[in-house]
Short mmCIF file of C-alpha atoms in Angstrom, two decimals:
data_model
loop_
_atom_site.label_atom_id
_atom_site.label_comp_id
_atom_site.label_asym_id
_atom_site.label_seq_id
_atom_site.Cartn_x
_atom_site.Cartn_y
_atom_site.Cartn_z
CA MET A 1 -50.03 -49.03 -4.06
CA SER A 2 -49.12 -52.52 -5.10
CA LEU A 3 -48.01 -51.35 -8.60
CA PHE A 4 -45.91 -48.58 -7.16
CA PHE A 5 -44.26 -51.04 -4.77
CA ARG A 6 -43.40 -53.42 -7.70
CA ILE A 7 -42.06 -50.56 -9.86
CA SER A 8 -39.90 -49.34 -6.98
CA ILE A 9 -38.43 -52.87 -6.39
CA ALA A 10 -37.62 -53.09 -10.08
CA ILE A 11 -35.94 -49.68 -10.15
CA VAL A 12 -33.92 -50.20 -7.08
CA PHE A 13 -32.74 -53.72 -7.58
CA PHE A 14 -32.49 -53.96 -11.41
CA PHE A 15 -30.64 -50.67 -11.83
CA GLY A 16 -28.96 -50.55 -8.44
CA SER A 17 -27.55 -54.06 -8.27
CA GLY A 18 -27.21 -54.60 -12.05
CA TYR A 19 -26.10 -51.36 -13.64
CA ALA A 20 -24.09 -49.93 -10.83
CA PHE A 21 -21.84 -52.87 -10.35
CA SER A 22 -21.43 -53.49 -14.08
CA GLN A 23 -19.42 -50.27 -14.18
CA GLN A 24 -15.91 -49.79 -12.76
CA LEU A 25 -16.22 -48.71 -9.09
CA LEU A 26 -14.78 -45.22 -9.19
CA SER A 27 -16.86 -43.01 -6.95
CA LYS A 28 -18.19 -43.15 -3.38
CA ARG A 29 -19.73 -40.93 -0.69
CA THR A 30 -20.77 -41.27 2.94
CA THR A 31 -23.26 -39.09 4.85
CA LEU A 32 -24.42 -38.67 8.41
CA TYR A 33 -27.60 -36.80 8.77
CA THR A 34 -30.50 -35.87 10.89
CA VAL A 35 -34.11 -34.94 9.78
CA VAL A 36 -37.41 -33.68 11.09
CA GLY A 37 -40.71 -34.01 9.34
CA THR A 38 -44.41 -34.83 9.42
CA SER A 39 -46.56 -37.68 8.23
CA GLY A 40 -50.25 -38.58 7.89
CA ALA A 41 -51.62 -41.33 10.07
CA LYS A 42 -55.20 -41.98 11.20
CA LEU A 43 -56.33 -44.50 13.74
CA ASN A 44 -59.54 -45.50 11.85
CA GLN A 45 -61.00 -48.05 14.27
CA PHE A 46 -60.23 -46.05 17.35
CA ASP A 47 -61.58 -42.80 15.92
CA GLN A 48 -64.73 -44.61 14.96
CA MET A 49 -65.19 -45.86 18.50
CA LEU A 50 -64.78 -42.19 19.70
CA GLU A 51 -67.27 -40.96 17.18
CA ASP A 52 -69.82 -43.59 18.24
CA ARG A 53 -69.60 -42.01 21.71
CA GLY A 54 -69.95 -38.43 20.39
CA LEU A 55 -66.29 -37.70 20.84
CA THR A 56 -63.75 -36.16 18.51
CA GLY A 57 -61.17 -38.44 16.88
CA LEU A 58 -57.43 -38.06 17.29
CA ARG A 59 -55.37 -35.73 15.14
CA ASN A 60 -54.20 -37.49 12.04
CA ARG A 61 -50.60 -36.44 11.83
CA TYR A 62 -47.41 -37.08 13.72
CA ARG A 63 -44.03 -35.40 14.01
CA THR A 64 -40.78 -37.20 13.22
CA LEU A 65 -37.29 -36.88 14.42
CA GLY A 66 -34.70 -39.14 12.77
CA LEU A 67 -31.03 -40.00 12.43
CA GLY A 68 -29.62 -41.61 9.29
CA TYR A 69 -26.43 -42.97 7.65
CA GLN A 70 -26.02 -43.38 3.86
CA SER A 71 -23.18 -44.78 1.74
CA ARG A 72 -23.00 -44.50 -2.00
CA ILE A 73 -20.79 -46.52 -4.34
CA ASN A 74 -21.29 -45.36 -7.96
CA ASP A 75 -25.07 -45.34 -8.38
CA PHE A 76 -25.91 -48.01 -5.69
CA VAL A 77 -26.95 -46.57 -2.36
CA ILE A 78 -27.35 -48.31 1.01
CA GLY A 79 -28.09 -46.86 4.39
CA LEU A 80 -29.70 -47.12 7.85
CA GLU A 81 -32.25 -44.79 9.50
CA LEU A 82 -33.77 -44.59 12.97
CA TYR A 83 -36.97 -42.56 13.50
CA HIS A 84 -39.04 -41.54 16.52
CA ASN A 85 -42.64 -40.48 15.61
CA ARG A 86 -44.93 -38.78 18.11
CA GLY A 87 -48.62 -38.15 17.50
CA ALA A 88 -50.32 -35.07 18.93
CA ASN A 89 -52.03 -35.59 22.33
CA SER A 90 -55.80 -35.18 22.78
CA ASP A 91 -57.53 -34.29 26.02
CA LEU A 92 -60.53 -36.25 27.28
CA ASP A 93 -62.11 -36.12 30.81
CA GLY A 94 -58.82 -35.19 32.45
CA PHE A 95 -56.91 -37.81 30.53
CA LYS A 96 -54.42 -37.44 27.69
CA LEU A 97 -54.70 -39.73 24.72
CA GLY A 98 -51.63 -40.09 22.53
CA TYR A 99 -49.44 -42.56 20.57
CA ARG A 100 -45.83 -42.73 19.51
CA THR A 101 -43.88 -45.14 17.24
CA SER A 102 -40.26 -45.75 16.38
CA ARG A 103 -38.65 -47.51 13.45
CA VAL A 104 -35.27 -48.77 12.34
CA LEU A 105 -34.99 -49.14 8.54
CA LEU A 106 -32.42 -50.53 6.07
CA ASN A 107 -32.48 -48.60 2.82
CA VAL A 108 -31.48 -49.70 -0.59
CA GLY A 109 -31.53 -47.27 -3.52
CA TYR A 110 -30.42 -46.04 -6.94
CA ALA A 111 -29.06 -42.59 -7.71
CA PHE A 112 -30.53 -40.98 -10.80
CA THR A 113 -27.80 -38.31 -10.95
CA GLU A 114 -24.01 -38.48 -11.26
CA GLU A 115 -21.87 -37.85 -8.18
CA SER A 116 -22.01 -34.07 -7.77
CA LYS A 117 -23.28 -31.35 -5.41
CA PHE A 118 -26.83 -32.37 -6.23
CA GLN A 119 -28.22 -35.95 -5.75
CA LEU A 120 -31.62 -37.48 -6.55
CA ILE A 121 -32.09 -41.09 -5.21
CA HIS A 122 -35.04 -43.39 -5.30
CA TYR A 123 -35.01 -45.91 -2.47
CA MET A 124 -37.06 -48.45 -0.64
CA SER A 125 -36.73 -49.46 2.99
CA LEU A 126 -37.38 -52.54 5.07
CA GLY A 127 -37.28 -52.58 8.77
CA MET A 128 -38.98 -53.04 12.16
CA GLY A 129 -40.89 -50.88 14.57
CA TYR A 130 -42.51 -50.28 17.91
CA LEU A 131 -45.86 -48.79 18.91
CA ASN A 132 -47.05 -47.21 22.18
CA PHE A 133 -50.58 -46.08 22.75
CA GLN A 134 -51.75 -44.63 26.07
CA MET A 135 -54.50 -42.89 27.94
CA LEU A 136 -53.15 -41.43 31.20
CA PRO A 137 -54.09 -38.52 33.54
CA SER A 138 -52.93 -35.02 32.70
CA GLU A 139 -51.61 -34.75 36.21
CA ARG A 140 -48.96 -37.32 37.32
CA PRO A 141 -48.00 -38.34 40.94
CA SER A 142 -45.22 -36.28 42.30
CA SER A 143 -44.28 -38.92 45.00
CA LEU A 144 -42.82 -42.38 44.18
CA GLU A 145 -44.56 -43.86 47.30
CA GLU A 146 -47.85 -42.40 46.18
CA PHE A 147 -47.41 -43.86 42.71
CA LEU A 148 -46.49 -47.32 43.98
CA ALA A 149 -49.49 -47.38 46.44
CA ASP A 150 -51.88 -46.62 43.50
CA PRO A 151 -50.18 -47.13 40.15
CA LYS A 152 -53.36 -47.67 38.17
CA GLN A 153 -53.51 -44.26 36.50
CA GLY A 154 -54.72 -45.22 33.02
CA PHE A 155 -53.78 -47.70 30.37
CA ILE A 156 -50.63 -48.26 28.30
CA ILE A 157 -50.59 -50.80 25.39
CA ARG A 158 -47.40 -51.59 23.42
CA GLU A 159 -46.44 -53.70 20.45
CA ASN A 160 -42.68 -54.79 20.35
CA ASP A 161 -42.05 -53.04 23.64
CA ILE A 162 -38.61 -51.42 23.40
CA GLN A 163 -39.06 -50.22 26.95
CA LYS A 164 -37.92 -53.76 27.71
CA GLY A 165 -34.92 -53.38 25.29
CA SER A 166 -34.16 -52.71 21.62
CA LYS A 167 -34.05 -56.41 20.93
CA TYR A 168 -37.86 -56.33 21.16
CA TYR A 169 -38.26 -54.32 17.92
CA GLY A 170 -40.43 -56.37 15.49
CA ASN A 171 -43.10 -56.53 12.74
CA PHE A 172 -41.98 -55.57 9.22
CA LEU A 173 -42.39 -51.92 8.02
CA THR A 174 -41.62 -50.53 4.62
CA GLU A 175 -41.01 -47.11 3.00
CA ILE A 176 -40.76 -46.07 -0.51
CA GLY A 177 -39.55 -42.61 -1.45
CA PHE A 178 -37.15 -40.12 -2.92
CA HIS A 179 -34.08 -38.66 -1.26
CA MET A 180 -32.64 -35.30 -2.52
CA THR A 181 -29.53 -33.58 -1.22
CA TYR A 182 -27.45 -30.54 -2.15
CA ASP A 183 -23.83 -30.00 -0.87
CA PHE A 184 -22.34 -26.69 0.44
CA ASP A 185 -18.52 -26.85 0.80
CA LEU A 186 -17.15 -26.11 4.29
CA PRO A 187 -14.04 -23.96 4.23
CA GLY A 188 -10.90 -25.83 5.07
CA ARG A 189 -12.68 -29.12 5.50
CA ARG A 190 -13.06 -32.27 3.36
CA GLU A 191 -16.65 -32.69 4.55
CA ALA A 192 -19.53 -30.82 3.04
CA LEU A 193 -22.78 -29.67 4.58
CA SER A 194 -25.66 -31.45 3.00
CA ILE A 195 -29.20 -30.08 2.93
CA ILE A 196 -31.71 -32.99 2.67
CA ALA A 197 -35.30 -33.50 1.61
CA LYS A 198 -37.13 -36.79 1.66
CA ALA A 199 -40.67 -37.60 0.49
CA GLY A 200 -42.57 -40.88 0.13
CA TYR A 201 -44.96 -43.26 1.65
CA ALA A 202 -44.57 -45.50 4.68
CA PHE A 203 -46.72 -48.53 5.47
CA SER A 204 -46.97 -51.95 7.14
CA PRO A 205 -46.86 -54.59 4.47
CA PHE A 206 -48.79 -57.25 6.41
CA GLU A 207 -52.31 -56.50 7.53
CA GLY A 208 -53.25 -57.17 11.14
CA LYS A 209 -49.66 -57.12 12.58
CA TRP A 210 -50.37 -53.97 14.63
CA GLU A 211 -53.51 -55.16 16.44
CA LEU A 212 -53.68 -54.33 20.11
CA ASN A 213 -56.41 -55.44 22.50
CA GLY A 214 -58.83 -56.31 19.71
CA MET A 215 -58.27 -53.05 17.74
CA SER A 216 -56.19 -52.40 14.60
CA PHE A 217 -53.47 -49.77 14.75
CA ASP A 218 -52.03 -50.55 11.32
CA ASN A 219 -52.82 -47.04 10.12
CA ALA A 220 -50.58 -45.59 12.80
CA GLN A 221 -47.68 -46.96 10.83
CA SER A 222 -48.86 -45.83 7.38
CA GLY A 223 -48.99 -42.51 5.56
CA ALA A 224 -47.23 -40.07 3.17
CA PHE A 225 -44.30 -38.22 4.70
CA LEU A 226 -42.15 -35.19 4.12
CA ARG A 227 -38.79 -34.79 6.00
CA LEU A 228 -36.22 -31.98 5.84
CA GLY A 229 -32.75 -32.09 7.47
CA ALA A 230 -29.09 -31.57 7.27
CA GLY A 231 -25.93 -33.58 7.64
CA ILE A 232 -22.14 -33.98 7.08
CA SER A 233 -21.09 -35.73 3.82
CA ILE A 234 -17.81 -36.72 2.38
CA PRO A 235 -18.29 -36.44 -1.33
CA ASP A 236 -16.31 -38.23 -3.96
CA ARG A 237 -14.23 -35.27 -4.94
CA ASN A 238 -12.94 -35.11 -1.30
CA PHE A 239 -12.86 -38.79 -0.51
CA PHE A 240 -9.42 -40.29 0.43
CA TYR A 241 -9.35 -43.83 1.76
CA LYS A 242 -8.27 -43.99 5.42
CA ASP A 243 -7.80 -40.18 5.55
CA ALA A 244 -11.59 -39.39 5.68
CA SER A 245 -14.60 -41.69 6.14
CA ILE A 246 -17.87 -42.13 8.04
CA GLY A 247 -18.57 -45.63 9.47
CA LEU A 248 -21.67 -47.27 10.85
CA HIS A 249 -21.40 -49.68 13.84
CA LEU A 250 -23.89 -51.84 15.74
CA ILE A 251 -22.91 -51.70 19.42
CA SER A 252 -23.88 -53.70 22.59
CA GLY A 253 -22.44 -53.99 26.00
CA VAL A 254 -22.98 -53.73 29.68
CA HIS A 255 -23.19 -50.92 32.18
CA PHE A 256 -21.81 -51.52 35.62
CA THR A 257 -24.73 -50.22 37.66
CA SER A 258 -27.89 -51.53 39.25
CA PRO A 259 -30.97 -49.83 40.78
CA ASP A 260 -30.28 -50.87 44.33
CA THR A 261 -31.88 -47.89 46.06
CA PHE A 262 -34.82 -48.08 43.71
CA ASN A 263 -35.22 -51.79 44.35
CA GLU A 264 -35.40 -51.13 48.12
CA VAL A 265 -38.26 -48.77 47.59
CA LEU A 266 -40.00 -51.38 45.40
CA GLU A 267 -39.67 -54.15 47.99
CA GLU A 268 -40.91 -51.85 50.75
CA ALA A 269 -44.00 -51.28 48.62
CA GLY A 270 -44.52 -55.02 48.12
CA TYR A 271 -43.21 -55.34 44.54
CA ASP A 272 -40.48 -57.68 43.21
CA PRO A 273 -37.08 -56.04 42.56
CA LEU A 274 -35.47 -55.68 39.16
CA ASP A 275 -32.68 -58.15 38.71
CA GLY A 276 -29.20 -57.92 37.10
CA ARG A 277 -27.51 -54.95 35.32
CA PRO A 278 -28.77 -53.03 32.30
CA SER A 279 -27.29 -53.88 28.86
CA ASN A 280 -27.40 -51.66 25.79
CA LEU A 281 -28.11 -52.18 22.15
CA GLY A 282 -27.75 -49.37 19.61
CA ILE A 283 -25.78 -47.73 16.75
CA LYS A 284 -22.68 -45.62 16.62
CA ILE A 285 -21.92 -43.45 13.60
CA LYS A 286 -18.35 -42.29 13.66
CA GLY A 287 -16.68 -39.95 11.17
CA GLU A 288 -12.94 -39.47 10.76
CA SER A 289 -10.97 -36.74 8.96
CA GLU A 290 -7.10 -36.62 9.50
CA ARG A 291 -7.54 -38.33 12.84
CA MET A 292 -10.21 -35.95 14.10
CA LEU A 293 -13.33 -37.92 15.15
CA TYR A 294 -16.92 -36.90 15.29
CA GLY A 295 -20.29 -38.71 15.33
CA VAL A 296 -23.42 -39.82 17.20
CA ASP A 297 -24.31 -42.69 19.58
CA VAL A 298 -27.83 -43.87 20.15
CA TYR A 299 -28.58 -46.71 22.41
CA ASN A 300 -31.26 -48.08 24.82
CA LEU A 301 -30.70 -49.34 28.36
CA ALA A 302 -33.41 -51.59 29.76
CA MET A 303 -34.42 -53.81 32.65
CA ASN A 304 -37.63 -55.69 32.97
CA GLY A 305 -39.27 -58.43 35.03
CA SER A 306 -42.31 -59.47 37.06
CA ALA A 307 -43.57 -56.93 39.67
CA SER A 308 -46.17 -59.11 41.14
CA GLU A 309 -48.43 -62.05 40.23
CA THR A 310 -50.55 -59.74 38.03
CA GLN A 311 -48.09 -57.00 37.05
CA SER A 312 -44.91 -56.51 35.08
CA HIS A 313 -42.52 -53.56 35.25
CA SER A 314 -39.58 -52.10 33.29
CA LEU A 315 -36.89 -49.48 33.86
CA ASN A 316 -35.71 -47.90 30.61
CA SER A 317 -33.27 -45.30 29.54
CA LEU A 318 -32.50 -43.90 26.10
CA ARG A 319 -29.11 -42.18 25.52
CA VAL A 320 -28.27 -39.98 22.60
CA TYR A 321 -24.76 -38.48 22.36
CA GLY A 322 -22.87 -36.15 20.06
CA ASN A 323 -19.22 -37.01 20.10
CA LEU A 324 -15.90 -35.32 19.29
CA GLY A 325 -12.45 -36.99 19.65
CA TYR A 326 -9.07 -37.83 18.19
CA LYS A 327 -7.47 -40.98 16.95
CA VAL A 328 -4.09 -41.25 18.75
CA ILE A 329 -2.61 -44.30 16.94
CA GLN A 330 -3.28 -45.80 13.53
CA TYR A 331 -0.93 -48.68 12.85
CA LYS A 332 -1.83 -50.80 9.84
CA ASN A 333 -5.32 -52.05 10.59
CA PHE A 334 -5.27 -51.19 14.28
CA GLY A 335 -6.52 -47.88 15.76
CA PHE A 336 -6.75 -46.37 19.21
CA GLY A 337 -8.35 -43.16 20.13
CA ALA A 338 -10.57 -41.18 22.65
CA LEU A 339 -13.97 -39.53 22.41
CA ALA A 340 -15.91 -37.03 24.59
CA GLY A 341 -19.70 -37.05 24.41
CA LEU A 342 -22.44 -34.69 25.45
CA GLY A 343 -26.08 -35.63 25.03
CA PHE A 344 -29.57 -36.39 26.35
CA GLY A 345 -30.79 -39.17 28.50
CA ASN A 346 -34.16 -40.17 29.98
CA ILE A 347 -35.50 -42.60 32.54
CA ARG A 348 -38.87 -44.18 32.59
CA TYR A 349 -40.39 -46.67 35.07
CA THR A 350 -43.51 -48.51 33.86
CA LEU A 351 -45.79 -50.63 36.03
CA ALA A 352 -48.37 -52.38 33.99
CA GLN A 353 -51.20 -54.92 34.42
CA ARG A 354 -50.40 -58.00 32.46
CA ASN A 355 -54.10 -58.87 31.44
CA LYS A 356 -56.23 -56.02 30.25
CA PRO A 357 -59.62 -56.29 28.42
CA ASP A 358 -60.14 -55.50 24.72
CA PHE A 359 -61.62 -52.31 23.36
CA PRO A 360 -64.17 -50.91 23.99
CA GLU A 361 -64.21 -52.18 27.54
CA LEU A 362 -60.57 -51.02 27.97
CA PHE A 363 -61.63 -47.50 27.07
CA GLU A 364 -64.51 -47.52 29.47
CA ARG A 365 -62.58 -48.91 32.54
CA ARG A 366 -59.27 -47.25 31.72
CA LYS A 367 -57.24 -47.60 35.03
CA PHE A 368 -54.69 -50.37 34.81
CA ASP A 369 -51.19 -49.01 34.30
CA GLY A 370 -48.94 -46.10 35.06
CA TYR A 371 -45.41 -44.73 34.69
CA LEU A 372 -43.03 -42.18 35.95
CA ARG A 373 -40.34 -40.48 33.78
CA ASN A 374 -37.62 -37.72 33.77
CA SER A 375 -34.87 -36.53 31.46
CA GLY A 376 -31.75 -34.40 31.30
CA LEU A 377 -28.23 -33.97 30.08
CA MET A 378 -25.55 -36.66 30.06
CA GLY A 379 -21.81 -36.54 29.51
CA LYS A 380 -19.13 -39.27 28.88
CA PRO A 381 -15.41 -39.80 28.20
CA GLU A 382 -14.51 -42.86 26.17
CA VAL A 383 -11.54 -44.68 24.83
CA PHE A 384 -11.62 -47.23 22.04
CA LEU A 385 -9.66 -49.96 20.16
CA GLU A 386 -10.57 -50.96 16.60
CA TYR A 387 -9.45 -53.42 13.99
CA GLY A 388 -10.41 -53.07 10.34
CA ILE A 389 -10.44 -55.77 7.76
CA PRO A 390 -10.59 -54.80 4.07
CA MET A 391 -13.50 -56.50 2.41
CA THR A 392 -12.63 -55.95 -1.25
CA LYS A 393 -9.39 -55.87 -3.38
CA ARG A 394 -10.03 -52.21 -4.09
CA LYS A 395 -10.42 -51.52 -0.34
CA LEU A 396 -13.76 -49.91 -0.89
CA VAL A 397 -15.09 -51.12 2.55
CA ASP A 398 -13.59 -52.20 5.85
CA LEU A 399 -15.32 -54.52 8.28
CA VAL A 400 -14.52 -52.97 11.64
CA PHE A 401 -14.46 -54.60 15.15
CA THR A 402 -14.39 -52.17 18.17
CA ALA A 403 -14.18 -52.35 21.88
CA SER A 404 -14.91 -49.21 23.97
CA ALA A 405 -14.71 -48.35 27.66
CA GLY A 406 -15.97 -45.20 29.29
CA TYR A 407 -17.92 -43.51 32.10
CA GLU A 408 -21.28 -42.00 31.74
CA LEU A 409 -22.04 -39.00 34.06
CA ALA A 410 -25.56 -37.77 34.82
CA LEU A 411 -25.67 -33.91 34.60
CA ALA A 412 -29.16 -33.83 36.10
CA ASN A 413 -30.92 -35.45 39.08
CA TYR A 414 -33.12 -37.80 37.10
CA ARG A 415 -35.73 -38.00 39.87
CA LEU A 416 -38.54 -40.59 39.78
CA GLY A 417 -40.93 -38.88 42.14
CA GLU A 418 -38.62 -37.56 44.87
CA LEU A 419 -35.98 -40.37 44.40
CA ASP A 420 -32.76 -39.23 42.92
CA MET A 421 -31.67 -41.80 40.20
CA ALA A 422 -28.46 -39.89 39.15
CA SER A 423 -26.27 -42.63 40.80
CA TYR A 424 -27.96 -45.27 38.66
CA MET A 425 -27.46 -43.23 35.52
CA SER A 426 -23.82 -42.54 36.25
CA ALA A 427 -21.61 -45.68 35.76
CA PRO A 428 -18.74 -47.16 33.80
CA TYR A 429 -19.43 -49.26 30.69
CA LEU A 430 -17.93 -51.68 28.34
CA THR A 431 -19.16 -51.86 24.78
CA PHE A 432 -18.32 -54.07 21.74
CA GLY A 433 -19.29 -53.32 18.10
CA ILE A 434 -19.09 -54.45 14.57
CA GLY A 435 -19.60 -52.17 11.60
CA VAL A 436 -18.58 -51.06 8.13
CA ARG A 437 -16.35 -48.15 7.17
CA PRO A 438 -16.16 -47.11 3.44
#
């Protein structure tokens, strides 16, 4: 493993940074893609604890759903990927045992092939992650009042808890692998349909960083993977600066809503309310071709605080949108346009005990935490302003500043128990971003 890691670094950085930029910069490509896959992962210490009690260990694979962006300039490749990984649930005494992780990774790579319909890329990634492990009843409370009266359903333990917000991502994670694509031309379009395959190995480079309640969960972040997917690519043969491009933006802002009705229920049950308004942090991938716009938004809204002297709570909502739109004005470096988005949203309320014992006592006692959740469709209209600054004399990349305003509309009830949270989910928002556009 150590030798493979060193060889990968040598290939990526020696060839990628040395050879690629020693040539004249003549070719470029950008890609927006999504992948699904599977990976091996085994919770060694936890499975051993189960076996000592005559129980079967957890299943050693998890499913992956991911979103990625990649830009290639000559043979040098850089990109960003966001993954959600969910392990299979196991049943035990009326409880469900399961874990999930998510990761955001920056990729750097080197292409072994010339720019063409087929690409073979060797890459390495460095990023951060989140881990959730829980043991909760198979049957959840149907009433919010019932849940608040007795929230101790099971246990939930988290590392780098993004239920409190995406800024809590942490602990280094690494991947080494190969990325292969093949393009199929789309009639009448500059974009191509790219079929994607990725294979490699993911791991945590520092031992002991994923220890929870006295037990190591490092293996939950490690294992060989295989991912398959598809995306939209603008290849070199169809790449015209400013006429067609796909950009990546980091976005953050505020949503003008607050859980007032929900807070009233919390206070009636003797808990502290959630203060303030939710803010978001996420990514926007936006493609443009002859002023037609398309892309994806992913961001995470979160509120958290103290629920009582011994408990904390969080109210979290993930939003994923597919967008279509049109750029109305492009004047020099300024742009103005509008987007319409349709996507998925969820809402999750977690009420957790701050101090829980270590394993194996935690496994024996079990009842400390609980949560309620729901999900459904979301929609939004949005208008934006942008300003691009060319970063090189050849105008290979723009640094782009954006400001967006819109209104999110819940297309479902989003009930927590019997309480309708659609009014909390539906609200105007203001978002600012910074990104790159080849």
